[in-house]
JSON list of C-alpha atoms and ligand atoms in Angstrom, two decimals:
[
{"chain": "A", "resi": 1, "resn": "MET", "atom": "CA", "xyz": [-18.62, 182.35, -16.65]},
{"chain": "A", "resi": 2, "resn": "ASN", "atom": "CA", "xyz": [-18.82, 182.07, -12.80]},
{"chain": "A", "resi": 3, "resn": "LEU", "atom": "CA", "xyz": [-16.49, 179.11, -12.64]},
{"chain": "A", "resi": 4, "resn": "LYS", "atom": "CA", "xyz": [-13.47, 181.09, -11.48]},
{"chain": "A", "resi": 5, "resn": "LYS", "atom": "CA", "xyz": [-15.61, 182.75, -8.68]},
{"chain": "A", "resi": 6, "resn": "ASP", "atom": "CA", "xyz": [-17.13, 179.36, -7.61]},
{"chain": "A", "resi": 7, "resn": "ILE", "atom": "CA", "xyz": [-13.63, 177.81, -7.27]},
{"chain": "A", "resi": 8, "resn": "LYS", "atom": "CA", "xyz": [-12.41, 180.91, -5.35]},
{"chain": "A", "resi": 9, "resn": "ASP", "atom": "CA", "xyz": [-15.39, 180.57, -3.00]},
{"chain": "A", "resi": 10, "resn": "ALA", "atom": "CA", "xyz": [-14.91, 176.83, -2.60]},
{"chain": "A", "resi": 11, "resn": "ILE", "atom": "CA", "xyz": [-11.18, 177.47, -1.77]},
{"chain": "A", "resi": 12, "resn": "HIS", "atom": "CA", "xyz": [-12.23, 180.18, 0.68]},
{"chain": "A", "resi": 13, "resn": "ASP", "atom": "CA", "xyz": [-14.83, 177.94, 2.40]},
{"chain": "A", "resi": 14, "resn": "LEU", "atom": "CA", "xyz": [-12.28, 174.94, 2.49]},
{"chain": "A", "resi": 15, "resn": "LYS", "atom": "CA", "xyz": [-9.69, 177.30, 4.15]},
{"chain": "A", "resi": 16, "resn": "GLY", "atom": "CA", "xyz": [-12.11, 178.42, 6.71]},
{"chain": "A", "resi": 17, "resn": "TYR", "atom": "CA", "xyz": [-13.20, 174.85, 7.49]},
{"chain": "A", "resi": 18, "resn": "LEU", "atom": "CA", "xyz": [-9.71, 173.63, 7.87]},
{"chain": "A", "resi": 19, "resn": "GLU", "atom": "CA", "xyz": [-8.71, 176.52, 10.23]},
{"chain": "A", "resi": 20, "resn": "TYR", "atom": "CA", "xyz": [-11.82, 175.64, 12.09]},
{"chain": "A", "resi": 21, "resn": "GLN", "atom": "CA", "xyz": [-10.64, 172.06, 12.28]},
{"chain": "A", "resi": 22, "resn": "ARG", "atom": "CA", "xyz": [-7.10, 173.18, 13.38]},
{"chain": "A", "resi": 23, "resn": "SER", "atom": "CA", "xyz": [-8.59, 175.22, 16.08]},
{"chain": "A", "resi": 24, "resn": "LEU", "atom": "CA", "xyz": [-10.14, 171.95, 17.33]},
{"chain": "A", "resi": 25, "resn": "GLY", "atom": "CA", "xyz": [-6.79, 170.41, 17.39]},
{"chain": "A", "resi": 26, "resn": "VAL", "atom": "CA", "xyz": [-6.87, 168.60, 14.13]},
{"chain": "A", "resi": 27, "resn": "ILE", "atom": "CA", "xyz": [-3.32, 168.72, 12.68]},
{"chain": "A", "resi": 28, "resn": "ASP", "atom": "CA", "xyz": [-3.24, 166.07, 9.99]},
{"chain": "A", "resi": 29, "resn": "ILE", "atom": "CA", "xyz": [-5.83, 164.82, 7.32]},
{"chain": "A", "resi": 30, "resn": "PRO", "atom": "CA", "xyz": [-5.46, 161.19, 6.14]},
{"chain": "A", "resi": 31, "resn": "PHE", "atom": "CA", "xyz": [-6.20, 161.56, 2.52]},
{"chain": "A", "resi": 32, "resn": "SER", "atom": "CA", "xyz": [-7.87, 158.52, 1.30]},
{"chain": "A", "resi": 33, "resn": "ASN", "atom": "CA", "xyz": [-6.67, 159.33, -2.15]},
{"chain": "A", "resi": 34, "resn": "GLU", "atom": "CA", "xyz": [-3.44, 157.69, -1.44]},
{"chain": "A", "resi": 35, "resn": "ILE", "atom": "CA", "xyz": [-5.24, 154.48, -2.08]},
{"chain": "A", "resi": 36, "resn": "ALA", "atom": "CA", "xyz": [-3.28, 154.53, -5.29]},
{"chain": "A", "resi": 37, "resn": "MET", "atom": "CA", "xyz": [-5.58, 151.85, -6.33]},
{"chain": "A", "resi": 38, "resn": "THR", "atom": "CA", "xyz": [-5.27, 148.70, -8.37]},
{"chain": "A", "resi": 39, "resn": "MET", "atom": "CA", "xyz": [-7.89, 145.88, -8.72]},
{"chain": "A", "resi": 40, "resn": "GLU", "atom": "CA", "xyz": [-5.74, 143.83, -6.51]},
{"chain": "A", "resi": 41, "resn": "ASP", "atom": "CA", "xyz": [-5.88, 146.50, -3.79]},
{"chain": "A", "resi": 42, "resn": "ILE", "atom": "CA", "xyz": [-9.78, 146.45, -4.20]},
{"chain": "A", "resi": 43, "resn": "ARG", "atom": "CA", "xyz": [-9.51, 142.64, -3.89]},
{"chain": "A", "resi": 44, "resn": "LYS", "atom": "CA", "xyz": [-7.49, 142.76, -0.78]},
{"chain": "A", "resi": 45, "resn": "ARG", "atom": "CA", "xyz": [-9.88, 145.24, 0.82]},
{"chain": "A", "resi": 46, "resn": "ILE", "atom": "CA", "xyz": [-12.94, 143.31, 0.03]},
{"chain": "A", "resi": 47, "resn": "ALA", "atom": "CA", "xyz": [-11.59, 140.13, 1.23]},
{"chain": "A", "resi": 48, "resn": "GLY", "atom": "CA", "xyz": [-13.57, 139.01, 4.29]},
{"chain": "A", "resi": 49, "resn": "CYS", "atom": "CA", "xyz": [-16.06, 141.80, 3.81]},
{"chain": "A", "resi": 50, "resn": "GLN", "atom": "CA", "xyz": [-18.85, 141.87, 6.45]},
{"chain": "A", "resi": 51, "resn": "ARG", "atom": "CA", "xyz": [-20.36, 145.14, 5.47]},
{"chain": "A", "resi": 52, "resn": "CYS", "atom": "CA", "xyz": [-23.79, 143.60, 4.87]},
{"chain": "A", "resi": 53, "resn": "ARG", "atom": "CA", "xyz": [-25.53, 140.36, 5.98]},
{"chain": "A", "resi": 54, "resn": "LEU", "atom": "CA", "xyz": [-24.72, 138.54, 2.68]},
{"chain": "A", "resi": 55, "resn": "TYR", "atom": "CA", "xyz": [-21.36, 137.45, 3.94]},
{"chain": "A", "resi": 56, "resn": "THR", "atom": "CA", "xyz": [-23.03, 134.82, 6.05]},
{"chain": "A", "resi": 57, "resn": "GLY", "atom": "CA", "xyz": [-24.18, 132.91, 3.12]},
{"chain": "A", "resi": 58, "resn": "ARG", "atom": "CA", "xyz": [-21.67, 133.34, 0.60]},
{"chain": "A", "resi": 59, "resn": "THR", "atom": "CA", "xyz": [-18.93, 130.86, -0.73]},
{"chain": "A", "resi": 60, "resn": "ASN", "atom": "CA", "xyz": [-16.94, 133.33, -2.60]},
{"chain": "A", "resi": 61, "resn": "ILE", "atom": "CA", "xyz": [-16.86, 137.00, -3.03]},
{"chain": "A", "resi": 62, "resn": "VAL", "atom": "CA", "xyz": [-17.34, 137.77, -6.82]},
{"chain": "A", "resi": 63, "resn": "LEU", "atom": "CA", "xyz": [-15.34, 140.94, -7.40]},
{"chain": "A", "resi": 64, "resn": "GLY", "atom": "CA", "xyz": [-15.44, 140.77, -11.36]},
{"chain": "A", "resi": 65, "resn": "ALA", "atom": "CA", "xyz": [-13.37, 139.43, -14.11]},
{"chain": "A", "resi": 66, "resn": "GLY", "atom": "CA", "xyz": [-11.90, 140.64, -17.40]},
{"chain": "A", "resi": 67, "resn": "LYS", "atom": "CA", "xyz": [-9.63, 143.43, -18.70]},
{"chain": "A", "resi": 68, "resn": "GLU", "atom": "CA", "xyz": [-8.74, 145.73, -15.87]},
{"chain": "A", "resi": 69, "resn": "ASP", "atom": "CA", "xyz": [-8.40, 148.75, -18.27]},
{"chain": "A", "resi": 70, "resn": "ALA", "atom": "CA", "xyz": [-11.29, 147.75, -20.47]},
{"chain": "A", "resi": 71, "resn": "ASP", "atom": "CA", "xyz": [-13.21, 150.33, -22.54]},
{"chain": "A", "resi": 72, "resn": "LEU", "atom": "CA", "xyz": [-16.37, 148.63, -22.00]},
{"chain": "A", "resi": 73, "resn": "LEU", "atom": "CA", "xyz": [-17.61, 147.60, -18.49]},
{"chain": "A", "resi": 74, "resn": "PHE", "atom": "CA", "xyz": [-20.71, 145.47, -17.85]},
{"chain": "A", "resi": 75, "resn": "VAL", "atom": "CA", "xyz": [-22.48, 145.68, -14.49]},
{"chain": "A", "resi": 76, "resn": "GLY", "atom": "CA", "xyz": [-25.01, 143.04, -13.65]},
{"chain": "A", "resi": 77, "resn": "GLU", "atom": "CA", "xyz": [-27.05, 142.45, -10.44]},
{"chain": "A", "resi": 78, "resn": "ALA", "atom": "CA", "xyz": [-25.51, 139.88, -8.20]},
{"chain": "A", "resi": 79, "resn": "PRO", "atom": "CA", "xyz": [-23.77, 136.64, -8.19]},
{"chain": "A", "resi": 80, "resn": "GLY", "atom": "CA", "xyz": [-26.06, 133.54, -8.62]},
{"chain": "A", "resi": 81, "resn": "ARG", "atom": "CA", "xyz": [-25.26, 129.92, -7.46]},
{"chain": "A", "resi": 82, "resn": "ASP", "atom": "CA", "xyz": [-22.75, 129.10, -10.18]},
{"chain": "A", "resi": 83, "resn": "GLU", "atom": "CA", "xyz": [-20.88, 132.46, -9.62]},
{"chain": "A", "resi": 84, "resn": "ASP", "atom": "CA", "xyz": [-20.76, 132.11, -5.87]},
{"chain": "A", "resi": 85, "resn": "ILE", "atom": "CA", "xyz": [-19.26, 128.53, -6.29]},
{"chain": "A", "resi": 86, "resn": "GLN", "atom": "CA", "xyz": [-16.67, 129.69, -8.84]},
{"chain": "A", "resi": 87, "resn": "GLY", "atom": "CA", "xyz": [-16.04, 133.18, -7.55]},
{"chain": "A", "resi": 88, "resn": "ARG", "atom": "CA", "xyz": [-16.49, 134.50, -11.23]},
{"chain": "A", "resi": 89, "resn": "PRO", "atom": "CA", "xyz": [-19.23, 136.71, -12.54]},
{"chain": "A", "resi": 90, "resn": "PHE", "atom": "CA", "xyz": [-21.79, 135.58, -15.17]},
{"chain": "A", "resi": 91, "resn": "VAL", "atom": "CA", "xyz": [-20.63, 131.81, -15.57]},
{"chain": "A", "resi": 92, "resn": "GLY", "atom": "CA", "xyz": [-24.04, 130.21, -15.60]},
{"chain": "A", "resi": 93, "resn": "LYS", "atom": "CA", "xyz": [-26.72, 130.30, -18.17]},
{"chain": "A", "resi": 94, "resn": "ALA", "atom": "CA", "xyz": [-27.15, 134.06, -18.12]},
{"chain": "A", "resi": 95, "resn": "GLY", "atom": "CA", "xyz": [-23.40, 134.37, -18.51]},
{"chain": "A", "resi": 96, "resn": "GLU", "atom": "CA", "xyz": [-23.42, 132.23, -21.71]},
{"chain": "A", "resi": 97, "resn": "LEU", "atom": "CA", "xyz": [-26.04, 134.66, -23.13]},
{"chain": "A", "resi": 98, "resn": "LEU", "atom": "CA", "xyz": [-23.82, 137.61, -22.09]},
{"chain": "A", "resi": 99, "resn": "THR", "atom": "CA", "xyz": [-20.84, 136.02, -23.76]},
{"chain": "A", "resi": 100, "resn": "ARG", "atom": "CA", "xyz": [-22.86, 135.83, -26.99]},
{"chain": "A", "resi": 101, "resn": "ILE", "atom": "CA", "xyz": [-24.06, 139.41, -26.66]},
{"chain": "A", "resi": 102, "resn": "ILE", "atom": "CA", "xyz": [-20.37, 140.59, -26.22]},
{"chain": "A", "resi": 103, "resn": "GLU", "atom": "CA", "xyz": [-19.32, 138.39, -29.29]},
{"chain": "A", "resi": 104, "resn": "ALA", "atom": "CA", "xyz": [-22.06, 139.96, -31.41]},
{"chain": "A", "resi": 105, "resn": "ILE", "atom": "CA", "xyz": [-20.06, 143.04, -31.34]},
{"chain": "A", "resi": 106, "resn": "ASN", "atom": "CA", "xyz": [-16.90, 141.22, -32.24]},
{"chain": "A", "resi": 107, "resn": "LEU", "atom": "CA", "xyz": [-15.40, 141.34, -28.72]},
{"chain": "A", "resi": 108, "resn": "LYS", "atom": "CA", "xyz": [-14.37, 138.65, -26.37]},
{"chain": "A", "resi": 109, "resn": "ARG", "atom": "CA", "xyz": [-15.10, 138.44, -22.66]},
{"chain": "A", "resi": 110, "resn": "GLU", "atom": "CA", "xyz": [-11.28, 139.00, -22.03]},
{"chain": "A", "resi": 111, "resn": "ASP", "atom": "CA", "xyz": [-11.71, 142.45, -23.93]},
{"chain": "A", "resi": 112, "resn": "VAL", "atom": "CA", "xyz": [-14.25, 143.82, -21.45]},
{"chain": "A", "resi": 113, "resn": "TYR", "atom": "CA", "xyz": [-14.67, 143.93, -17.73]},
{"chain": "A", "resi": 114, "resn": "ILE", "atom": "CA", "xyz": [-17.70, 142.26, -16.06]},
{"chain": "A", "resi": 115, "resn": "THR", "atom": "CA", "xyz": [-18.89, 142.90, -12.52]},
{"chain": "A", "resi": 116, "resn": "ASN", "atom": "CA", "xyz": [-22.09, 143.27, -10.63]},
{"chain": "A", "resi": 117, "resn": "ILE", "atom": "CA", "xyz": [-23.72, 145.83, -8.34]},
{"chain": "A", "resi": 118, "resn": "ILE", "atom": "CA", "xyz": [-23.27, 143.57, -5.36]},
{"chain": "A", "resi": 119, "resn": "LYS", "atom": "CA", "xyz": [-20.47, 141.04, -4.91]},
{"chain": "A", "resi": 120, "resn": "CYS", "atom": "CA", "xyz": [-22.10, 138.31, -2.76]},
{"chain": "A", "resi": 121, "resn": "ARG", "atom": "CA", "xyz": [-24.96, 136.03, -3.73]},
{"chain": "A", "resi": 122, "resn": "PRO", "atom": "CA", "xyz": [-28.25, 136.90, -2.04]},
{"chain": "A", "resi": 123, "resn": "PRO", "atom": "CA", "xyz": [-29.93, 133.70, -0.67]},
{"chain": "A", "resi": 124, "resn": "GLN", "atom": "CA", "xyz": [-32.13, 132.01, -3.29]},
{"chain": "A", "resi": 125, "resn": "ASN", "atom": "CA", "xyz": [-31.05, 134.64, -5.66]},
{"chain": "A", "resi": 126, "resn": "ARG", "atom": "CA", "xyz": [-33.47, 137.08, -4.23]},
{"chain": "A", "resi": 127, "resn": "ASN", "atom": "CA", "xyz": [-33.23, 140.72, -5.22]},
{"chain": "A", "resi": 128, "resn": "PRO", "atom": "CA", "xyz": [-30.53, 142.82, -3.71]},
{"chain": "A", "resi": 129, "resn": "GLU", "atom": "CA", "xyz": [-31.83, 144.85, -0.75]},
{"chain": "A", "resi": 130, "resn": "PRO", "atom": "CA", "xyz": [-31.09, 148.66, -0.76]},
{"chain": "A", "resi": 131, "resn": "ASP", "atom": "CA", "xyz": [-28.84, 148.42, 2.22]},
{"chain": "A", "resi": 132, "resn": "GLU", "atom": "CA", "xyz": [-26.79, 145.64, 0.46]},
{"chain": "A", "resi": 133, "resn": "ILE", "atom": "CA", "xyz": [-26.32, 147.95, -2.54]},
{"chain": "A", "resi": 134, "resn": "TYR", "atom": "CA", "xyz": [-25.47, 150.94, -0.36]},
{"chain": "A", "resi": 135, "resn": "ALA", "atom": "CA", "xyz": [-22.89, 148.85, 1.48]},
{"chain": "A", "resi": 136, "resn": "CYS", "atom": "CA", "xyz": [-21.27, 147.34, -1.59]},
{"chain": "A", "resi": 137, "resn": "GLU", "atom": "CA", "xyz": [-21.30, 150.28, -3.98]},
{"chain": "A", "resi": 138, "resn": "PRO", "atom": "CA", "xyz": [-17.95, 151.89, -2.87]},
{"chain": "A", "resi": 139, "resn": "PHE", "atom": "CA", "xyz": [-16.31, 148.83, -4.26]},
{"chain": "A", "resi": 140, "resn": "LEU", "atom": "CA", "xyz": [-18.00, 149.29, -7.68]},
{"chain": "A", "resi": 141, "resn": "VAL", "atom": "CA", "xyz": [-17.08, 152.94, -7.60]},
{"chain": "A", "resi": 142, "resn": "GLU", "atom": "CA", "xyz": [-13.40, 152.12, -7.05]},
{"chain": "A", "resi": 143, "resn": "GLN", "atom": "CA", "xyz": [-13.50, 149.54, -9.78]},
{"chain": "A", "resi": 144, "resn": "ILE", "atom": "CA", "xyz": [-14.80, 152.03, -12.14]},
{"chain": "A", "resi": 145, "resn": "GLN", "atom": "CA", "xyz": [-11.98, 154.48, -11.00]},
{"chain": "A", "resi": 146, "resn": "VAL", "atom": "CA", "xyz": [-9.41, 151.76, -11.76]},
{"chain": "A", "resi": 147, "resn": "ILE", "atom": "CA", "xyz": [-10.83, 150.49, -15.03]},
{"chain": "A", "resi": 148, "resn": "LYS", "atom": "CA", "xyz": [-11.74, 154.02, -16.33]},
{"chain": "A", "resi": 149, "resn": "PRO", "atom": "CA", "xyz": [-14.15, 152.65, -18.91]},
{"chain": "A", "resi": 150, "resn": "LYS", "atom": "CA", "xyz": [-15.48, 154.61, -21.89]},
{"chain": "A", "resi": 151, "resn": "ILE", "atom": "CA", "xyz": [-18.88, 152.96, -21.71]},
{"chain": "A", "resi": 152, "resn": "ILE", "atom": "CA", "xyz": [-20.89, 151.23, -19.05]},
{"chain": "A", "resi": 153, "resn": "CYS", "atom": "CA", "xyz": [-23.56, 148.90, -19.87]},
{"chain": "A", "resi": 154, "resn": "ALA", "atom": "CA", "xyz": [-25.90, 148.48, -16.97]},
{"chain": "A", "resi": 155, "resn": "LEU", "atom": "CA", "xyz": [-27.61, 144.94, -17.20]},
{"chain": "A", "resi": 156, "resn": "GLY", "atom": "CA", "xyz": [-31.10, 144.98, -15.87]},
{"chain": "A", "resi": 157, "resn": "THR", "atom": "CA", "xyz": [-33.22, 146.87, -13.47]},
{"chain": "A", "resi": 158, "resn": "PHE", "atom": "CA", "xyz": [-30.91, 146.83, -10.35]},
{"chain": "A", "resi": 159, "resn": "ALA", "atom": "CA", "xyz": [-27.78, 147.99, -12.05]},
{"chain": "A", "resi": 160, "resn": "ALA", "atom": "CA", "xyz": [-29.60, 150.62, -14.07]},
{"chain": "A", "resi": 161, "resn": "ARG", "atom": "CA", "xyz": [-31.50, 151.94, -10.92]},
{"chain": "A", "resi": 162, "resn": "ALA", "atom": "CA", "xyz": [-28.60, 151.87, -8.65]},
{"chain": "A", "resi": 163, "resn": "LEU", "atom": "CA", "xyz": [-26.17, 153.61, -11.06]},
{"chain": "A", "resi": 164, "resn": "LEU", "atom": "CA", "xyz": [-28.70, 156.19, -12.34]},
{"chain": "A", "resi": 165, "resn": "ARG", "atom": "CA", "xyz": [-30.20, 156.90, -9.03]},
{"chain": "A", "resi": 166, "resn": "THR", "atom": "CA", "xyz": [-33.65, 156.33, -10.31]},
{"chain": "A", "resi": 167, "resn": "ASP", "atom": "CA", "xyz": [-36.55, 154.05, -9.83]},
{"chain": "A", "resi": 168, "resn": "LYS", "atom": "CA", "xyz": [-37.77, 154.19, -13.26]},
{"chain": "A", "resi": 169, "resn": "LYS", "atom": "CA", "xyz": [-38.42, 150.78, -15.12]},
{"chain": "A", "resi": 170, "resn": "ILE", "atom": "CA", "xyz": [-35.72, 149.30, -17.26]},
{"chain": "A", "resi": 171, "resn": "SER", "atom": "CA", "xyz": [-38.00, 149.18, -20.22]},
{"chain": "A", "resi": 172, "resn": "GLU", "atom": "CA", "xyz": [-38.26, 153.09, -19.90]},
{"chain": "A", "resi": 173, "resn": "LEU", "atom": "CA", "xyz": [-34.40, 153.55, -19.31]},
{"chain": "A", "resi": 174, "resn": "ARG", "atom": "CA", "xyz": [-32.93, 151.26, -21.93]},
{"chain": "A", "resi": 175, "resn": "GLY", "atom": "CA", "xyz": [-32.06, 152.23, -25.46]},
{"chain": "A", "resi": 176, "resn": "ARG", "atom": "CA", "xyz": [-30.17, 155.41, -24.86]},
{"chain": "A", "resi": 177, "resn": "PHE", "atom": "CA", "xyz": [-27.11, 156.74, -23.21]},
{"chain": "A", "resi": 178, "resn": "TYR", "atom": "CA", "xyz": [-26.80, 158.56, -19.92]},
{"chain": "A", "resi": 179, "resn": "SER", "atom": "CA", "xyz": [-24.01, 160.23, -18.33]},
{"chain": "A", "resi": 180, "resn": "TYR", "atom": "CA", "xyz": [-22.49, 158.47, -15.13]},
{"chain": "A", "resi": 181, "resn": "HIS", "atom": "CA", "xyz": [-19.67, 160.74, -13.98]},
{"chain": "A", "resi": 182, "resn": "ASN", "atom": "CA", "xyz": [-18.93, 161.64, -17.68]},
{"chain": "A", "resi": 183, "resn": "ILE", "atom": "CA", "xyz": [-18.81, 158.05, -18.60]},
{"chain": "A", "resi": 184, "resn": "LYS", "atom": "CA", "xyz": [-21.50, 157.05, -21.20]},
{"chain": "A", "resi": 185, "resn": "LEU", "atom": "CA", "xyz": [-23.84, 154.57, -19.58]},
{"chain": "A", "resi": 186, "resn": "MET", "atom": "CA", "xyz": [-26.47, 152.31, -21.61]},
{"chain": "A", "resi": 187, "resn": "PRO", "atom": "CA", "xyz": [-28.89, 150.43, -19.70]},
{"chain": "A", "resi": 188, "resn": "THR", "atom": "CA", "xyz": [-30.40, 147.35, -21.32]},
{"chain": "A", "resi": 189, "resn": "TYR", "atom": "CA", "xyz": [-32.28, 144.23, -20.29]},
{"chain": "A", "resi": 190, "resn": "HIS", "atom": "CA", "xyz": [-30.52, 141.61, -18.10]},
{"chain": "A", "resi": 191, "resn": "PRO", "atom": "CA", "xyz": [-29.52, 138.33, -19.94]},
{"chain": "A", "resi": 192, "resn": "ALA", "atom": "CA", "xyz": [-31.47, 136.33, -17.32]},
{"chain": "A", "resi": 193, "resn": "TYR", "atom": "CA", "xyz": [-34.62, 138.27, -18.36]},
{"chain": "A", "resi": 194, "resn": "LEU", "atom": "CA", "xyz": [-33.76, 137.62, -22.03]},
{"chain": "A", "resi": 195, "resn": "LEU", "atom": "CA", "xyz": [-33.72, 133.92, -21.21]},
{"chain": "A", "resi": 196, "resn": "ARG", "atom": "CA", "xyz": [-37.42, 134.09, -20.13]},
{"chain": "A", "resi": 197, "resn": "ASN", "atom": "CA", "xyz": [-38.55, 136.82, -22.66]},
{"chain": "A", "resi": 198, "resn": "PRO", "atom": "CA", "xyz": [-36.50, 135.96, -25.96]},
{"chain": "A", "resi": 199, "resn": "ALA", "atom": "CA", "xyz": [-38.55, 138.44, -27.81]},
{"chain": "A", "resi": 200, "resn": "GLU", "atom": "CA", "xyz": [-36.71, 141.29, -26.03]},
{"chain": "A", "resi": 201, "resn": "LYS", "atom": "CA", "xyz": [-33.42, 140.21, -27.51]},
{"chain": "A", "resi": 202, "resn": "ARG", "atom": "CA", "xyz": [-34.11, 142.50, -30.43]},
{"chain": "A", "resi": 203, "resn": "ASP", "atom": "CA", "xyz": [-34.02, 145.47, -28.17]},
{"chain": "A", "resi": 204, "resn": "VAL", "atom": "CA", "xyz": [-30.74, 144.32, -26.49]},
{"chain": "A", "resi": 205, "resn": "TRP", "atom": "CA", "xyz": [-29.26, 143.82, -29.92]},
{"chain": "A", "resi": 206, "resn": "LYS", "atom": "CA", "xyz": [-30.00, 147.40, -30.79]},
{"chain": "A", "resi": 207, "resn": "ASP", "atom": "CA", "xyz": [-28.42, 148.54, -27.45]},
{"chain": "A", "resi": 208, "resn": "ILE", "atom": "CA", "xyz": [-25.39, 146.56, -27.94]},
{"chain": "A", "resi": 209, "resn": "GLN", "atom": "CA", "xyz": [-24.94, 147.91, -31.45]},
{"chain": "A", "resi": 210, "resn": "ALA", "atom": "CA", "xyz": [-25.25, 151.48, -30.05]},
{"chain": "A", "resi": 211, "resn": "ILE", "atom": "CA", "xyz": [-22.59, 150.55, -27.63]},
{"chain": "A", "resi": 212, "resn": "ALA", "atom": "CA", "xyz": [-20.30, 149.11, -30.40]},
{"chain": "A", "resi": 213, "resn": "ILE", "atom": "CA", "xyz": [-20.23, 152.42, -32.24]},
{"chain": "A", "resi": 214, "resn": "GLU", "atom": "CA", "xyz": [-18.99, 154.13, -29.20]},
{"chain": "A", "resi": 215, "resn": "VAL", "atom": "CA", "xyz": [-16.24, 151.62, -28.09]},
{"chain": "A", "resi": 216, "resn": "PRO", "atom": "CA", "xyz": [-12.85, 152.74, -29.43]},
{"chain": "A", "resi": 217, "resn": "LYS", "atom": "CA", "xyz": [-11.45, 150.42, -31.90]},
{"chain": "A", "resi": 218, "resn": "VAL", "atom": "CA", "xyz": [-8.40, 148.47, -30.63]},
{"chain": "B", "resi": 1, "resn": "URA", "atom": "N1", "xyz": [-26.64, 137.43, -12.91]},
{"chain": "B", "resi": 1, "resn": "URA", "atom": "C1", "xyz": [-25.97, 138.57, -12.52]},
{"chain": "B", "resi": 1, "resn": "URA", "atom": "O1", "xyz": [-26.53, 139.62, -12.50]},
{"chain": "B", "resi": 1, "resn": "URA", "atom": "N2", "xyz": [-24.80, 138.52, -12.25]},
{"chain": "B", "resi": 1, "resn": "URA", "atom": "C2", "xyz": [-23.98, 137.32, -12.37]},
{"chain": "B", "resi": 1, "resn": "URA", "atom": "O2", "xyz": [-22.82, 137.41, -12.22]},
{"chain": "B", "resi": 1, "resn": "URA", "atom": "C3", "xyz": [-24.75, 136.19, -12.82]},
{"chain": "B", "resi": 1, "resn": "URA", "atom": "C4", "xyz": [-25.99, 136.20, -13.03]},
{"chain": "B", "resi": 2, "resn": "URA", "atom": "N1", "xyz": [-36.50, 143.05, -14.84]},
{"chain": "B", "resi": 2, "resn": "URA", "atom": "C1", "xyz": [-35.28, 143.02, -14.54]},
{"chain": "B", "resi": 2, "resn": "URA", "atom": "O1", "xyz": [-34.97, 142.80, -13.34]},
{"chain": "B", "resi": 2, "resn": "URA", "atom": "N2", "xyz": [-34.26, 143.08, -15.52]},
{"chain": "B", "resi": 2, "resn": "URA", "atom": "C2", "xyz": [-34.57, 143.18, -16.75]},
{"chain": "B", "resi": 2, "resn": "URA", "atom": "O2", "xyz": [-33.76, 143.42, -17.52]},
{"chain": "B", "resi": 2, "resn": "URA", "atom": "C3", "xyz": [-36.00, 143.28, -17.13]},
{"chain": "B", "resi": 2, "resn": "URA", "atom": "C4", "xyz": [-36.98, 143.27, -16.23]}
]
């Protein structure tokens, strides 16, 4: 058990660093922790966002929707046309399928929270670019801090790769739980992919059943 020593060392290092900063004239550290956050705070902060190029083409920022303290969080890829117009996630064809997937485990959309890796629609629904994901990810991280879900379901390649910091294929990643900052994370196929490849629904059914077992009963 070197934990105690590690903590002692860390405090020692931090003390040295702070003393060094003070010697440079730094007398106050604005702790960003005082962002006693709510989803409303995140919504206010993301309003008018220009952190990436996607702001030029968007109609609405699609922050997310659902229960703000949900046990189960779904993370998709990016808003599409319908989502951009309505300002809500997963309201088009893929969204209808996602609703059925949620209902398959006896939950309703209102019982879960649904969001995306990026909050603005890419032109012609092209794939998100790495710098767009990088720019937008802090908002997702804050949402996860507010929601404190027990389970995250990453829908499709982009969500799974971004959250798990991997470039493996979704077909390799899906079907088991990973740990995302101590939250159980299950990658599965994206509903839009299922619309084109209905045979893969069986696998998603398996994944969602595994999730259902882990979601605390309300
Ligand atoms: N596809 C996504 O990944 N997200 C949406 O919100 C809609 C479609
Ligand atoms: N490709 C994707 O982007 N998502 C899937 O779920 C499957 C293939």
